Short mmCIF file of C-alpha atoms in Angstrom, two decimals:
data_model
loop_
_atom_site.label_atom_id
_atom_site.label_comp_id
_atom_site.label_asym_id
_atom_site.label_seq_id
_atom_site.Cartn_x
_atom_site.Cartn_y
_atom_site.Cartn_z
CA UNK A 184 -21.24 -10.95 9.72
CA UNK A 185 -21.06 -8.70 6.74
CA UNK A 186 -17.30 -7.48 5.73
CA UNK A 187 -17.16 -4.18 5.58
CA UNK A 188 -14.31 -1.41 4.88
CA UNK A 189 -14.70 1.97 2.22
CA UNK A 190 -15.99 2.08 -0.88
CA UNK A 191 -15.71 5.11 -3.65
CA UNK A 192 -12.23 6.75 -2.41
CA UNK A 193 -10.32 4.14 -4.02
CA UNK A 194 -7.53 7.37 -5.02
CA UNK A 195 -7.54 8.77 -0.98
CA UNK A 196 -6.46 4.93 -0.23
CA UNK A 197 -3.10 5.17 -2.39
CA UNK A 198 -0.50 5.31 -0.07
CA UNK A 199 0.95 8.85 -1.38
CA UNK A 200 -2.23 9.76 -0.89
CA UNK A 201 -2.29 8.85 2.43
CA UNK A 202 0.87 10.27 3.25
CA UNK A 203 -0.49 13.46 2.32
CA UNK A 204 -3.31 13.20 4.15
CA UNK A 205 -1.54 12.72 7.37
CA UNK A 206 0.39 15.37 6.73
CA UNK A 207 -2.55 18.06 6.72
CA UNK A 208 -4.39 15.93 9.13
CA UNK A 209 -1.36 16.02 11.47
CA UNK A 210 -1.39 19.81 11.34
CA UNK A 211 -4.66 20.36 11.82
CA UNK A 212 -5.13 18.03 15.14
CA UNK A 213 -7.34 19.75 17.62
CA UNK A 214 -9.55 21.65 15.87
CA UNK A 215 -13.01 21.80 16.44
CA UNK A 216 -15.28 19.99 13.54
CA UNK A 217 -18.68 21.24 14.44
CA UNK A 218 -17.63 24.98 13.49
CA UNK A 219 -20.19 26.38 10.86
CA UNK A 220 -17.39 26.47 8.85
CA UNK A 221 -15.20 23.50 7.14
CA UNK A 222 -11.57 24.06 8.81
CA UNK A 223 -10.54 20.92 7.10
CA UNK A 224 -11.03 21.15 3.29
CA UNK A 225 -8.90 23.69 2.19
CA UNK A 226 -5.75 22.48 3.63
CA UNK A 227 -6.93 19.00 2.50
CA UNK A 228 -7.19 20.20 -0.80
CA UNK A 229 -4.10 21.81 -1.63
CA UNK A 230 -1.90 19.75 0.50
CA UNK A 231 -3.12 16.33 -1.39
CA UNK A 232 -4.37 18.01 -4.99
CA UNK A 233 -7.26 15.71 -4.37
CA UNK A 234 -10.73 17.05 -4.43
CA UNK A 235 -13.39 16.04 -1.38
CA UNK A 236 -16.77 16.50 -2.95
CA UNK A 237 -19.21 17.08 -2.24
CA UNK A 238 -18.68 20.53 -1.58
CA UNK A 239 -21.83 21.60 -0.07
CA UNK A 240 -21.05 18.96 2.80
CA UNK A 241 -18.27 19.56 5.12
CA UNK A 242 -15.26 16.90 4.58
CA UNK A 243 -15.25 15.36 7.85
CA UNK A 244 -19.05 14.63 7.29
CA UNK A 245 -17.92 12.12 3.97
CA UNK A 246 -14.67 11.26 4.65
CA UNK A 247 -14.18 10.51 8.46
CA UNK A 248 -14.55 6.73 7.77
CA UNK A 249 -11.64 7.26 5.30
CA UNK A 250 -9.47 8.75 8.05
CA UNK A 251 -10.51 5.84 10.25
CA UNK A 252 -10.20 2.75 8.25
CA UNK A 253 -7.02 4.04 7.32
CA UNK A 254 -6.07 4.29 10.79
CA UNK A 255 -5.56 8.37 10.79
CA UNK A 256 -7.95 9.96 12.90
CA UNK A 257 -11.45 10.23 14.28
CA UNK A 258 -13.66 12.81 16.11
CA UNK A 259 -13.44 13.31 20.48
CA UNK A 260 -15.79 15.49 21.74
CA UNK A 261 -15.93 17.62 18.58
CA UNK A 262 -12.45 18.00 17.92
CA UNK A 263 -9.81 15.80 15.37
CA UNK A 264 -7.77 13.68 16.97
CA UNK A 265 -4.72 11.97 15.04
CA UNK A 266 -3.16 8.69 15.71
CA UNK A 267 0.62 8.08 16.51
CA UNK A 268 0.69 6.72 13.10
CA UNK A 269 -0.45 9.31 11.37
CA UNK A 270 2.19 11.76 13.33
CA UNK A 271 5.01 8.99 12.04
CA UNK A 272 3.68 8.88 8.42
CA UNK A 273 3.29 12.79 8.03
CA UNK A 274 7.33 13.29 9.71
CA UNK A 275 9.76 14.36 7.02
CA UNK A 276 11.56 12.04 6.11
CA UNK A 277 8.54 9.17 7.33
CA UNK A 278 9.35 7.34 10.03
CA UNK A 279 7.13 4.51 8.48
CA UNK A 280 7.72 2.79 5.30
CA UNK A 281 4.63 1.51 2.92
CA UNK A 282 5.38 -1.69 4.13
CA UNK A 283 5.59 -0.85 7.84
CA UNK A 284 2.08 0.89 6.63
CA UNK A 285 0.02 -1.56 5.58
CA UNK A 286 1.12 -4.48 7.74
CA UNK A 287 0.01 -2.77 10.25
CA UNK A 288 -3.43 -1.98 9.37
CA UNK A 289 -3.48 -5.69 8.39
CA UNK A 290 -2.71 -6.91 11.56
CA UNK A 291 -5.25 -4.16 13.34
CA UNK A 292 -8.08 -3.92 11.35
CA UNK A 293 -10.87 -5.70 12.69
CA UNK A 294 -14.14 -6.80 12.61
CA UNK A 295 -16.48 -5.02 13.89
CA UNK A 296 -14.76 -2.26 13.16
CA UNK A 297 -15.14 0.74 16.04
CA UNK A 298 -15.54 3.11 13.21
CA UNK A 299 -18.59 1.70 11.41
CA UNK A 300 -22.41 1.52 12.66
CA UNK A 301 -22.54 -2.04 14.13
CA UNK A 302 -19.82 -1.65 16.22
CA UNK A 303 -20.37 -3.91 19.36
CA UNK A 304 -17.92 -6.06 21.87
CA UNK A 305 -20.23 -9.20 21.60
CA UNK A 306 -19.05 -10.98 18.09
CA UNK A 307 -16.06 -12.66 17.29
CA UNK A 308 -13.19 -10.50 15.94
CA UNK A 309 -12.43 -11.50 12.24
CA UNK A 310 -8.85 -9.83 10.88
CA UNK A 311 -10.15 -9.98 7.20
CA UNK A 312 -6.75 -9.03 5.34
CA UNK A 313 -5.11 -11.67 7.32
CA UNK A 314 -8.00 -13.92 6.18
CA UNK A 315 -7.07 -13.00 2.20
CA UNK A 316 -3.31 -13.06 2.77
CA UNK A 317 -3.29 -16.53 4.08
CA UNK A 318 -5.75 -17.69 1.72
CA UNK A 319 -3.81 -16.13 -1.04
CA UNK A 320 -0.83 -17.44 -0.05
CA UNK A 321 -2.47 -21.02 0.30
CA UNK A 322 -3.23 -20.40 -3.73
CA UNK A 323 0.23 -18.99 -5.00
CA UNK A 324 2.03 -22.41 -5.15
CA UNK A 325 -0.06 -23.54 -7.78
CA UNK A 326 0.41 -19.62 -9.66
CA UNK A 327 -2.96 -18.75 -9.16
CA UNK A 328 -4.73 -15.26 -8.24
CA UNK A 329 -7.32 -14.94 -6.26
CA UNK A 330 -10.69 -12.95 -7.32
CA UNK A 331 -13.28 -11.18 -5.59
CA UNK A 332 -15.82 -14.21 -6.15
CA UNK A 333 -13.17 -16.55 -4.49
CA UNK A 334 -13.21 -14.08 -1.09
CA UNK A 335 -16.60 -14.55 -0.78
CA UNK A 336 -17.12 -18.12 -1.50
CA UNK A 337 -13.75 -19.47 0.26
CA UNK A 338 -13.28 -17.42 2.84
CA UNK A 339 -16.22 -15.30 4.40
CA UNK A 340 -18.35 -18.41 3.59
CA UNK A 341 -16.72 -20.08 5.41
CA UNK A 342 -15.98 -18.25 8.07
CA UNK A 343 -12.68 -17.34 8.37
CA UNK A 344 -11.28 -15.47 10.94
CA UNK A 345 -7.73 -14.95 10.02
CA UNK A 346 -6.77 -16.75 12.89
CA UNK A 347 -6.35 -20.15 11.32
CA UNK A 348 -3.43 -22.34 10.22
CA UNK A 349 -2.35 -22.53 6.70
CA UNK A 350 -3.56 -25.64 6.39
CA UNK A 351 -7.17 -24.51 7.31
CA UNK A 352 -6.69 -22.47 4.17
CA UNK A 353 -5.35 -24.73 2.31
CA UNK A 354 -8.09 -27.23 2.37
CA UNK A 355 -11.37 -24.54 2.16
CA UNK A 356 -13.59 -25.50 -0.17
CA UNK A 357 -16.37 -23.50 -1.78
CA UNK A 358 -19.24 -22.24 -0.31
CA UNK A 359 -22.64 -20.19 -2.04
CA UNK A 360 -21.77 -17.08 -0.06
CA UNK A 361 -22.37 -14.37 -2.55
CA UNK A 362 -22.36 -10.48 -1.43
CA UNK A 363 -25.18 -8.50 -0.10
CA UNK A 364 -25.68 -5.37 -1.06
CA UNK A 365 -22.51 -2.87 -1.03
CA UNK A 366 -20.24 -5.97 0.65
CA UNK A 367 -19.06 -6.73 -2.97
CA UNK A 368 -17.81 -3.20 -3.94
CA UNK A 369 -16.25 -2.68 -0.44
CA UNK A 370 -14.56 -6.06 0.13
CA UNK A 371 -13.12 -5.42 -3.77
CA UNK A 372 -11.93 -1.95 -2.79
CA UNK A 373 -9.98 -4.20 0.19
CA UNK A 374 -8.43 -6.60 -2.30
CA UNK A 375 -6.86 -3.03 -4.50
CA UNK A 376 -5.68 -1.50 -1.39
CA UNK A 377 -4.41 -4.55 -0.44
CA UNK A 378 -2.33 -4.94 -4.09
CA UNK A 379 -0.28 -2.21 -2.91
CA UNK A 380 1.85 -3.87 -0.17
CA UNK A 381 5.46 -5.24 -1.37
CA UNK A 382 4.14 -8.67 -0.99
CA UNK A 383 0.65 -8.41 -2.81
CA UNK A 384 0.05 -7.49 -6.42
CA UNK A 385 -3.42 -6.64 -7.98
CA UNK A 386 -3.37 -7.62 -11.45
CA UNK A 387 -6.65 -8.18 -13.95
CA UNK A 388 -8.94 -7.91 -10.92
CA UNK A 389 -7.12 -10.90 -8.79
CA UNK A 390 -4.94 -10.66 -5.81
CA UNK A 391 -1.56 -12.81 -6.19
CA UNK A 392 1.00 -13.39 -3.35
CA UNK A 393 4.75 -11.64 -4.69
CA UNK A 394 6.96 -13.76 -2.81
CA UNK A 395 7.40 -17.61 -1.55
CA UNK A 396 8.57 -15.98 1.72
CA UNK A 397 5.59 -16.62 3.57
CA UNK A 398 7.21 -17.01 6.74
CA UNK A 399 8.82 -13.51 7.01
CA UNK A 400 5.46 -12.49 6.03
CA UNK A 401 3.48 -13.79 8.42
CA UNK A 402 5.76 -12.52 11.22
CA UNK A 403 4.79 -9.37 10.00
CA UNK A 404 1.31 -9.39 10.17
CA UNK A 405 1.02 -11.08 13.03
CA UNK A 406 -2.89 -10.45 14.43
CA UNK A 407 -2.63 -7.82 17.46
CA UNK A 408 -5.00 -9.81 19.73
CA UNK A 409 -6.73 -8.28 22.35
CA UNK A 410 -8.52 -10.38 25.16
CA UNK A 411 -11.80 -7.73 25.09
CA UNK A 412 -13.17 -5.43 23.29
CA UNK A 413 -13.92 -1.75 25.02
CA UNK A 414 -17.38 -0.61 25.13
CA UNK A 415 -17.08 2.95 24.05
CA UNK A 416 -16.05 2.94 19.96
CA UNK A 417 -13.40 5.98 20.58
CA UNK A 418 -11.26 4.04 23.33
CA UNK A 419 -11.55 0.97 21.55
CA UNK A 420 -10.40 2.72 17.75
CA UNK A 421 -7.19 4.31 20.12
CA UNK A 422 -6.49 0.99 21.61
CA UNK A 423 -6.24 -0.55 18.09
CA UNK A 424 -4.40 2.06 16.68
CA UNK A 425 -1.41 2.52 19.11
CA UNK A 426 1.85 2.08 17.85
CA UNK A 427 3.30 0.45 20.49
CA UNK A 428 7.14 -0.35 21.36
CA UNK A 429 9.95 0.53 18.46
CA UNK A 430 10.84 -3.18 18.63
CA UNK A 431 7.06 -4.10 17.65
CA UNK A 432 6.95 -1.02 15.09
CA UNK A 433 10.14 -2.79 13.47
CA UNK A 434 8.76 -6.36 13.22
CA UNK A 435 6.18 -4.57 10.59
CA UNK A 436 8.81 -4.52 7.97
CA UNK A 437 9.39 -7.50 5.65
CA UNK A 438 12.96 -8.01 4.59
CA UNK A 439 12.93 -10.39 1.75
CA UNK A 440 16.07 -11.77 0.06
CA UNK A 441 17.28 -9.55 -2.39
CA UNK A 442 16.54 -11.61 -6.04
CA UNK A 443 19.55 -9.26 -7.61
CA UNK A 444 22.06 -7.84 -5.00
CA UNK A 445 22.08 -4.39 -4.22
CA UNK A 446 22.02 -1.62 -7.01
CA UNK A 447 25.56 0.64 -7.36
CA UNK A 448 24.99 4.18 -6.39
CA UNK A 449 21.87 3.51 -4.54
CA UNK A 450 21.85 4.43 -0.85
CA UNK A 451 20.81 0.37 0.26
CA UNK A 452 19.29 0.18 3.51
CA UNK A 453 17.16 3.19 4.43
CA UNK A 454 13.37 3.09 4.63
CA UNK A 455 12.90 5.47 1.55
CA UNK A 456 14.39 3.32 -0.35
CA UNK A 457 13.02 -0.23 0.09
CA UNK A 458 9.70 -0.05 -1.24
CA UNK A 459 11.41 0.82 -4.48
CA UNK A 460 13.67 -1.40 -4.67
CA UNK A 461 11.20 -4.11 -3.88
CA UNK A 462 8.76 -3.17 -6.89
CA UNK A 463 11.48 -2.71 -8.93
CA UNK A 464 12.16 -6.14 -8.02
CA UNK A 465 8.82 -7.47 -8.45
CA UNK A 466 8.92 -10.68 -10.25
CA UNK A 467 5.19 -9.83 -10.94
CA UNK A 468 5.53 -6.90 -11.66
CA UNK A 469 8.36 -7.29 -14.15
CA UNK A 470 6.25 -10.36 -15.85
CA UNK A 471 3.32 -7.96 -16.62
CA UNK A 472 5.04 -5.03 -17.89
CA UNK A 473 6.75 -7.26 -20.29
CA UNK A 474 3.62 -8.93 -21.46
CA UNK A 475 2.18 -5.35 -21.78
CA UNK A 476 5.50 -3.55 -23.40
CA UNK A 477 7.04 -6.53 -25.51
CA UNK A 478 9.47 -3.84 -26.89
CA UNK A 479 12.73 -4.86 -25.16
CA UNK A 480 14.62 -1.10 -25.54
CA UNK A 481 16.50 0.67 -22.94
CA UNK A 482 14.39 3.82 -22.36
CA UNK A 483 17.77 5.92 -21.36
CA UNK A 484 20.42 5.27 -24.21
CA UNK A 485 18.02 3.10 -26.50
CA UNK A 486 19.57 0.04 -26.79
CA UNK A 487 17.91 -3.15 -28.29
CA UNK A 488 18.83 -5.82 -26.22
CA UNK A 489 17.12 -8.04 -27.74
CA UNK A 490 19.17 -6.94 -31.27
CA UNK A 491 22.89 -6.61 -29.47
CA UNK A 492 22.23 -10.12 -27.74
CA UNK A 493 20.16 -12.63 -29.47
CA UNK A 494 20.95 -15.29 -26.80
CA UNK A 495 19.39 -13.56 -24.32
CA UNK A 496 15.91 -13.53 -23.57
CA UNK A 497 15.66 -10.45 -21.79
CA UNK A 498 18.24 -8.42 -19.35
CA UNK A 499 16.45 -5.16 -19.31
CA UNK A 500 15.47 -3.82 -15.76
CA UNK A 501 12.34 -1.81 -14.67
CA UNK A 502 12.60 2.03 -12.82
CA UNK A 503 9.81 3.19 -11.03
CA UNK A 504 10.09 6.95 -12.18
CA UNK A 505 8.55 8.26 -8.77
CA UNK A 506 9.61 9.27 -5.52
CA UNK A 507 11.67 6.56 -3.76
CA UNK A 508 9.42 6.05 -1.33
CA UNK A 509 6.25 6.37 -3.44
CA UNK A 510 4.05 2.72 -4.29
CA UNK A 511 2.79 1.41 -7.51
CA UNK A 512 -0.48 2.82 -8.57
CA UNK A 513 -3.48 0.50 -8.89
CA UNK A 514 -7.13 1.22 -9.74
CA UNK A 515 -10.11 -1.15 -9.75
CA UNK A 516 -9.01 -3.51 -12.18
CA UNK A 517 -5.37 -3.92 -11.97
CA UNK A 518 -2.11 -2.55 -11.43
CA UNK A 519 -1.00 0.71 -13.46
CA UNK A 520 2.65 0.21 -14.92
CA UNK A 521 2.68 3.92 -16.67
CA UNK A 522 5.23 5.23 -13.88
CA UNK A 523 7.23 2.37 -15.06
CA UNK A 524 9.98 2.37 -17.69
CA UNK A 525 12.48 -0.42 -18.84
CA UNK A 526 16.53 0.05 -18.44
CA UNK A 527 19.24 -1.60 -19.05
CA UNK A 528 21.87 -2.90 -16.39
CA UNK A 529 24.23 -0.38 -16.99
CA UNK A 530 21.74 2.74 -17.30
CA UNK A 531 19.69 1.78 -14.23
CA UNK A 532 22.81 1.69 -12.15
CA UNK A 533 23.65 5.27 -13.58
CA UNK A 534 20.21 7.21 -13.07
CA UNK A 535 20.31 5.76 -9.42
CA UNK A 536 23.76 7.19 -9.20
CA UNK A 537 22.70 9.77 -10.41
CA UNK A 538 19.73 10.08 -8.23
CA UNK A 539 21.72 9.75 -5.40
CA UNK A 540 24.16 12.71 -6.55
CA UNK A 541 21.20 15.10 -6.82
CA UNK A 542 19.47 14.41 -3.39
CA UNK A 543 22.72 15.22 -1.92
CA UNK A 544 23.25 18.32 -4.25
CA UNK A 545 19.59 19.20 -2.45
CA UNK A 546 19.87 18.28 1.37
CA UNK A 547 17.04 16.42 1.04
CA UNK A 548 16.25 12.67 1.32
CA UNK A 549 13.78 11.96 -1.33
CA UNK A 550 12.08 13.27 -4.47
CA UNK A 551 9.15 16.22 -3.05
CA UNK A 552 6.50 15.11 -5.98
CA UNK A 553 6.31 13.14 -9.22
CA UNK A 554 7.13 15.70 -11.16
CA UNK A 555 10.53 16.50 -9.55
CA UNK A 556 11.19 12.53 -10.07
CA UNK A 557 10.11 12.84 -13.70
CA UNK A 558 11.97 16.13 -13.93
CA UNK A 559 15.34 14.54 -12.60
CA UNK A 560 14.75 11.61 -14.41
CA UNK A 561 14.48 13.23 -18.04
CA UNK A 562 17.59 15.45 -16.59
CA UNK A 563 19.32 12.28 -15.93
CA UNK A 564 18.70 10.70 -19.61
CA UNK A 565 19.78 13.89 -21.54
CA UNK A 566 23.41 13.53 -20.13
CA UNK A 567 23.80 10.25 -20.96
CA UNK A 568 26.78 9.89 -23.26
CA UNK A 569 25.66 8.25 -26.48
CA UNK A 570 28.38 7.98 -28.87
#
């Protein structure tokens, strides 16, 4: 069977972007998609500052298998219908975290997929990003990544289902499986959207696994296994797609054991709040940017840590300078570390402080848009005291 997902909309898969999306998509549900004209693109387009070309082609027409495979919506009898997740990701504040996000998809997604062409209830079901996390996982005690070429050759050529025991993974050896036709650029737009997940990083075109915590992981992402298949594509795309109970919707998040203890100031504990702290966290994460930005200098009061304590190897911190709830960025090749800055101790503690001072000075629970963050942020570092 040939794995299959997206391919070209690698931006409409960031999770902001998503968000967005549902947002519109949310307040558009019920309309009628076969109208001569295109009800959906100018609310799509100023509610996400994304584009939908082309323009001569109505939106749902190139971008309903965007909405599906990231679990949104799909077309009944003409009209949009949204999913229960998209109503919980579009809520102000969300009543899903990234995390909560993009477990579920990979514990849903399957296939055949009732979205695509070759739909049918006859083959096995294959969970594919359960497939890569496992296999991924079976890799990251010995620090490895794993590449688009290893996908094909460990896992779809042999098989894999997603279903297996780690130790199936562990022992896969290579196959000749190579990719046919456009399986190679949608399989590697799987691995990027993939890299955004707390647990997952996508760094120089390879997939790592973020924490040793593979247990709380796995409990996670648990396949949702269904005995059969339903016949018609629509029943079967709502049947994957239902939330089910709160207790199941909780399970989705991954707690991990906090590698610092909790930040002064900041307001531990709420959903908006833990993906940031987790990438903030990211030992990944933090080994990259440092490889990348050798400079070790506070960004906020400019201190050279590396000057005031020679000892030390390094004790500066990273701040993701987005909304609190936003993810890291990541394109085709790796993950973007612009939105990132370095801090000390001391300062990072502040600006969160800080943070936390102006979102209650606002009523509001999070930053509204990048630039507010950035705006509050360069607010922030002007009245720090340097004497």
């Amino acid at each position: 069977m040939k794995w299959r997902w997206d391919q070209g909309r690698l931006a409409y898969f960031q999770f902001d972007n998503i968000v967005n999306i549902a947002k519109v998509l949310t307040s558009l549900e019920g309309v009628y998609l076969n109208t001569d004209g295109d009800l959906l693109r100018p609310p799509l387009e100023r509610g996400t500052e994304l584009p939908f070309p082309p323009s001569h082609y109505k939106v749902w027409r190139n971008y309903a298998r965007v909405f599906a495979c990231a679990m949104l919506a799909i077309q009944i009898n003409n009209r949009l219908y949204v999913t229960g997740l998209c109503k919980k990701l579009a809520k102000e504040p969300t009543e899903f975290s990234s995390d909560q996000y993009f477990n579920f998809v990979f514990s849903r997604f399957t296939l055949p997929f009732s979205a695509f062409d070759d739909y049918n209830t006859t083959s096995k079901s294959i969970y594919p990003f359960i497939a890569i996390i496992k296999f991924v996982f079976s890799k990251s005690a010995l620090g490895r990544g794993v590449s688009l070429e290893d996908v094909f050759s460990y896992v779809i050529g042999n098989d894999c289902t997603g279903l297996e025991d780690m130790g199936f993974y562990a022992k896969l050896s290579p196959t000749s499986r190579v990719p046919q036709g456009d399986e190679k650029r949608q399989v590697r737009e799987m691995l990027v959207f993939m890299g955004q997940s707390s647990f997952l990083k996508w760094f120089d075109k390879h997939l790592y696994a973020d924490t040793s915590d593979l247990n709380t992981v796995l409990k996670a992402i648990s396949p949702h296994i269904r005995i059969k298949r339903k016949d018609v594509p629509q029943d079967e795309f709502l049947a994957v797609t239902s939330l089910g109970t709160r207790t199941e919707q909780k399970k989705l998040e991954i707690i991990l054991p906090d590698r610092e203890g909790g930040i002064t100031g900041f307001i531990e504990g709420r959903r908006v709040f833990s993906t940031h702290r987790k990438l903030e966290r990211s030992p990944l994460v933090r080994r990259h940017y440092f490889l990348t930005y050798p400079d070790l200098i506070c960004d906020a009061c400019h201190l050279d840590v590396k000057h005031r304590y020679p000892w030390v190897d390094n004790i500066l911190e990273l701040h993701h300078v987005l909304p609190l709830s936003a993810t890291i960025n990541v394109n085709g090749t790796t993950t973007l570390l612009d939105d990132l800055v370095p801090l000390c101790p001391t300062c990072h503690k502040s600006i969160h402080s800080y943070y936390r001072l102006k979102l209650n000075e606002l009523g509001i629970d999070d930053f509204s848009s990048r630039e507010m963050a950035n705006r509050v942020y360069d607010t922030a570092k002007k009245e720090i005291v340097i004497s």
